[in-house]
Amino acid sequence: LTTAGAVTLMLFAFQGLTAFLPTYLVEVKGYEQSTASALFALLFVGGAVAQAVGGNLADALGERVVLTATAVVGAVTVAAVPFVDGVLPMAVVVTLVGSRLAIAPVSNAYVIAVLPDEVTGTAWGAIRTAFFLLGATGSTVVGALAEAGLFDESFLLLAGLTGLAAVLYAFVPSREAARAG
């Protein structure tokens, strides 16, 4: 449940972030649409690299360390977006924001591994559906905040929720402890 709660927060933040980052970069930061699109693409480049590395790091260091560290980096980088100016600094920040994509393969493998064998499929399906349903509301919240003139604050909210996910990840038990408990 701790991991599912953290994943839900991460998905909420990701949905809000990806639904509005290009719009934010154009409307608030003043970038051309082509520049905003290129910066947005860097988010996924950072994510691809992080996903490729995340599983190996989780095997070497443990899921808790990787999930917590990834969420901390995600919180700090999303919080930095409103304060960063210039294409190159924003490119670095947005690429690092993408590192949050390492969460999915590591947390998914963890949750599946700790579910009881006799209900793994059903339980995983229900858990995944729940965190996607709740996480999907992130774009609605960011959209409402943007319309209220609180676009910068929406990124700070997403950063705060990502930070809360990091706190939850810090309490994720080892696979062995979770299976025993």
PDB file of N, CA and C in Angstrom, residues 29-68:
ATOM      1  N   LYS A  29       7.032  30.971 -19.659  1.00  0.00           N
ATOM      2  CA  LYS A  29       8.464  31.190 -19.878  1.00  0.00           C
ATOM      3  C   LYS A  29       8.763  31.934 -21.173  1.00  0.00           C
ATOM      4  N   GLY A  30       7.793  31.988 -22.097  1.00  0.00           N
ATOM      5  CA  GLY A  30       7.963  32.757 -23.321  1.00  0.00           C
ATOM      6  C   GLY A  30       8.770  32.087 -24.418  1.00  0.00           C
ATOM      7  N   TYR A  31       8.946  30.780 -24.344  1.00  0.00           N
ATOM      8  CA  TYR A  31       9.669  30.069 -25.394  1.00  0.00           C
ATOM      9  C   TYR A  31       8.795  29.921 -26.637  1.00  0.00           C
ATOM     10  N   GLU A  32       9.433  29.822 -27.777  1.00  0.00           N
ATOM     11  CA  GLU A  32       8.724  29.487 -29.013  1.00  0.00           C
ATOM     12  C   GLU A  32       8.185  28.061 -28.880  1.00  0.00           C
ATOM     13  N   GLN A  33       7.119  27.775 -29.607  1.00  0.00           N
ATOM     14  CA  GLN A  33       6.518  26.439 -29.561  1.00  0.00           C
ATOM     15  C   GLN A  33       7.534  25.364 -29.928  1.00  0.00           C
ATOM     16  N   SER A  34       8.361  25.621 -30.927  1.00  0.00           N
ATOM     17  CA  SER A  34       9.351  24.624 -31.348  1.00  0.00           C
ATOM     18  C   SER A  34      10.369  24.359 -30.238  1.00  0.00           C
ATOM     19  N   THR A  35      10.767  25.394 -29.519  1.00  0.00           N
ATOM     20  CA  THR A  35      11.713  25.230 -28.409  1.00  0.00           C
ATOM     21  C   THR A  35      11.052  24.463 -27.268  1.00  0.00           C
ATOM     22  N   ALA A  36       9.806  24.824 -26.956  1.00  0.00           N
ATOM     23  CA  ALA A  36       9.073  24.123 -25.896  1.00  0.00           C
ATOM     24  C   ALA A  36       8.910  22.647 -26.245  1.00  0.00           C
ATOM     25  N   SER A  37       8.641  22.355 -27.503  1.00  0.00           N
ATOM     26  CA  SER A  37       8.491  20.962 -27.942  1.00  0.00           C
ATOM     27  C   SER A  37       9.805  20.196 -27.811  1.00  0.00           C
ATOM     28  N   ALA A  38      10.894  20.843 -28.181  1.00  0.00           N
ATOM     29  CA  ALA A  38      12.208  20.193 -28.052  1.00  0.00           C
ATOM     30  C   ALA A  38      12.547  19.945 -26.588  1.00  0.00           C
ATOM     31  N   LEU A  39      12.244  20.915 -25.732  1.00  0.00           N
ATOM     32  CA  LEU A  39      12.485  20.727 -24.296  1.00  0.00           C
ATOM     33  C   LEU A  39      11.623  19.596 -23.752  1.00  0.00           C
ATOM     34  N   PHE A  40      10.380  19.533 -24.192  1.00  0.00           N
ATOM     35  CA  PHE A  40       9.471  18.472 -23.757  1.00  0.00           C
ATOM     36  C   PHE A  40      10.009  17.107 -24.176  1.00  0.00           C
ATOM     37  N   ALA A  41      10.567  17.031 -25.371  1.00  0.00           N
ATOM     38  CA  ALA A  41      11.148  15.775 -25.838  1.00  0.00           C
ATOM     39  C   ALA A  41      12.305  15.331 -24.943  1.00  0.00           C
ATOM     40  N   LEU A  42      13.058  16.300 -24.425  1.00  0.00           N
ATOM     41  CA  LEU A  42      14.172  15.966 -23.533  1.00  0.00           C
ATOM     42  C   LEU A  42      13.699  15.279 -22.251  1.00  0.00           C
ATOM     43  N   LEU A  43      12.491  15.607 -21.808  1.00  0.00           N
ATOM     44  CA  LEU A  43      11.934  14.934 -20.630  1.00  0.00           C
ATOM     45  C   LEU A  43      11.913  13.419 -20.870  1.00  0.00           C
ATOM     46  N   PHE A  44      11.509  13.027 -22.056  1.00  0.00           N
ATOM     47  CA  PHE A  44      11.401  11.598 -22.362  1.00  0.00           C
ATOM     48  C   PHE A  44      12.761  10.968 -22.657  1.00  0.00           C
ATOM     49  N   VAL A  45      13.698  11.748 -23.153  1.00  0.00           N
ATOM     50  CA  VAL A  45      15.066  11.252 -23.315  1.00  0.00           C
ATOM     51  C   VAL A  45      15.641  10.941 -21.930  1.00  0.00           C
ATOM     52  N   GLY A  46      15.483  11.886 -21.001  1.00  0.00           N
ATOM     53  CA  GLY A  46      15.933  11.651 -19.620  1.00  0.00           C
ATOM     54  C   GLY A  46      15.246  10.443 -19.014  1.00  0.00           C
ATOM     55  N   GLY A  47      13.953  10.296 -19.314  1.00  0.00           N
ATOM     56  CA  GLY A  47      13.203   9.149 -18.805  1.00  0.00           C
ATOM     57  C   GLY A  47      13.682   7.829 -19.356  1.00  0.00           C
ATOM     58  N   ALA A  48      14.011   7.804 -20.639  1.00  0.00           N
ATOM     59  CA  ALA A  48      14.492   6.568 -21.258  1.00  0.00           C
ATOM     60  C   ALA A  48      15.812   6.129 -20.631  1.00  0.00           C
ATOM     61  N   VAL A  49      16.696   7.080 -20.429  1.00  0.00           N
ATOM     62  CA  VAL A  49      17.976   6.759 -19.798  1.00  0.00           C
ATOM     63  C   VAL A  49      17.746   6.263 -18.373  1.00  0.00           C
ATOM     64  N   ALA A  50      16.879   6.959 -17.637  1.00  0.00           N
ATOM     65  CA  ALA A  50      16.612   6.583 -16.241  1.00  0.00           C
ATOM     66  C   ALA A  50      15.981   5.202 -16.143  1.00  0.00           C
ATOM     67  N   GLN A  51      15.085   4.876 -17.063  1.00  0.00           N
ATOM     68  CA  GLN A  51      14.476   3.550 -17.034  1.00  0.00           C
ATOM     69  C   GLN A  51      15.503   2.459 -17.314  1.00  0.00           C
ATOM     70  N   ALA A  52      16.397   2.735 -18.231  1.00  0.00           N
ATOM     71  CA  ALA A  52      17.424   1.749 -18.562  1.00  0.00           C
ATOM     72  C   ALA A  52      18.359   1.489 -17.386  1.00  0.00           C
ATOM     73  N   VAL A  53      18.616   2.520 -16.604  1.00  0.00           N
ATOM     74  CA  VAL A  53      19.554   2.420 -15.487  1.00  0.00           C
ATOM     75  C   VAL A  53      18.860   2.006 -14.186  1.00  0.00           C
ATOM     76  N   GLY A  54      17.598   2.404 -14.027  1.00  0.00           N
ATOM     77  CA  GLY A  54      16.889   2.216 -12.760  1.00  0.00           C
ATOM     78  C   GLY A  54      16.823   0.785 -12.264  1.00  0.00           C
ATOM     79  N   GLY A  55      16.500  -0.133 -13.157  1.00  0.00           N
ATOM     80  CA  GLY A  55      16.391  -1.530 -12.740  1.00  0.00           C
ATOM     81  C   GLY A  55      17.708  -2.097 -12.233  1.00  0.00           C
ATOM     82  N   ASN A  56      18.786  -1.791 -12.934  1.00  0.00           N
ATOM     83  CA  ASN A  56      20.101  -2.268 -12.507  1.00  0.00           C
ATOM     84  C   ASN A  56      20.487  -1.675 -11.158  1.00  0.00           C
ATOM     85  N   LEU A  57      20.190  -0.385 -10.982  1.00  0.00           N
ATOM     86  CA  LEU A  57      20.486   0.241  -9.681  1.00  0.00           C
ATOM     87  C   LEU A  57      19.641  -0.370  -8.574  1.00  0.00           C
ATOM     88  N   ALA A  58      18.379  -0.681  -8.878  1.00  0.00           N
ATOM     89  CA  ALA A  58      17.520  -1.310  -7.865  1.00  0.00           C
ATOM     90  C   ALA A  58      18.053  -2.685  -7.470  1.00  0.00           C
ATOM     91  N   ASP A  59      18.572  -3.429  -8.446  1.00  0.00           N
ATOM     92  CA  ASP A  59      19.165  -4.736  -8.136  1.00  0.00           C
ATOM     93  C   ASP A  59      20.401  -4.575  -7.260  1.00  0.00           C
ATOM     94  N   ALA A  60      21.172  -3.538  -7.515  1.00  0.00           N
ATOM     95  CA  ALA A  60      22.424  -3.335  -6.772  1.00  0.00           C
ATOM     96  C   ALA A  60      22.200  -2.675  -5.421  1.00  0.00           C
ATOM     97  N   LEU A  61      21.292  -1.699  -5.359  1.00  0.00           N
ATOM     98  CA  LEU A  61      21.128  -0.894  -4.143  1.00  0.00           C
ATOM     99  C   LEU A  61      19.835  -1.163  -3.381  1.00  0.00           C
ATOM    100  N   GLY A  62      18.878  -1.792  -4.029  1.00  0.00           N
ATOM    101  CA  GLY A  62      17.580  -2.039  -3.425  1.00  0.00           C
ATOM    102  C   GLY A  62      16.546  -1.048  -3.929  1.00  0.00           C
ATOM    103  N   GLU A  63      15.303  -1.503  -3.963  1.00  0.00           N
ATOM    104  CA  GLU A  63      14.223  -0.664  -4.483  1.00  0.00           C
ATOM    105  C   GLU A  63      14.031   0.607  -3.669  1.00  0.00           C
ATOM    106  N   ARG A  64      14.067   0.483  -2.352  1.00  0.00           N
ATOM    107  CA  ARG A  64      13.809   1.653  -1.497  1.00  0.00           C
ATOM    108  C   ARG A  64      14.757   2.805  -1.827  1.00  0.00           C
ATOM    109  N   VAL A  65      16.027   2.514  -1.963  1.00  0.00           N
ATOM    110  CA  VAL A  65      17.023   3.554  -2.247  1.00  0.00           C
ATOM    111  C   VAL A  65      16.744   4.209  -3.604  1.00  0.00           C
ATOM    112  N   VAL A  66      16.525   3.402  -4.621  1.00  0.00           N
ATOM    113  CA  VAL A  66      16.311   3.933  -5.971  1.00  0.00           C
ATOM    114  C   VAL A  66      15.006   4.712  -6.050  1.00  0.00           C
ATOM    115  N   LEU A  67      13.938   4.174  -5.495  1.00  0.00           N
ATOM    116  CA  LEU A  67      12.647   4.865  -5.548  1.00  0.00           C
ATOM    117  C   LEU A  67      12.689   6.180  -4.779  1.00  0.00           C
ATOM    118  N   THR A  68      13.286   6.164  -3.602  1.00  0.00           N
ATOM    119  CA  THR A  68      13.373   7.386  -2.793  1.00  0.00           C
ATOM    120  C   THR A  68      14.237   8.434  -3.491  1.00  0.00           C
TER     121      THR A  68
END
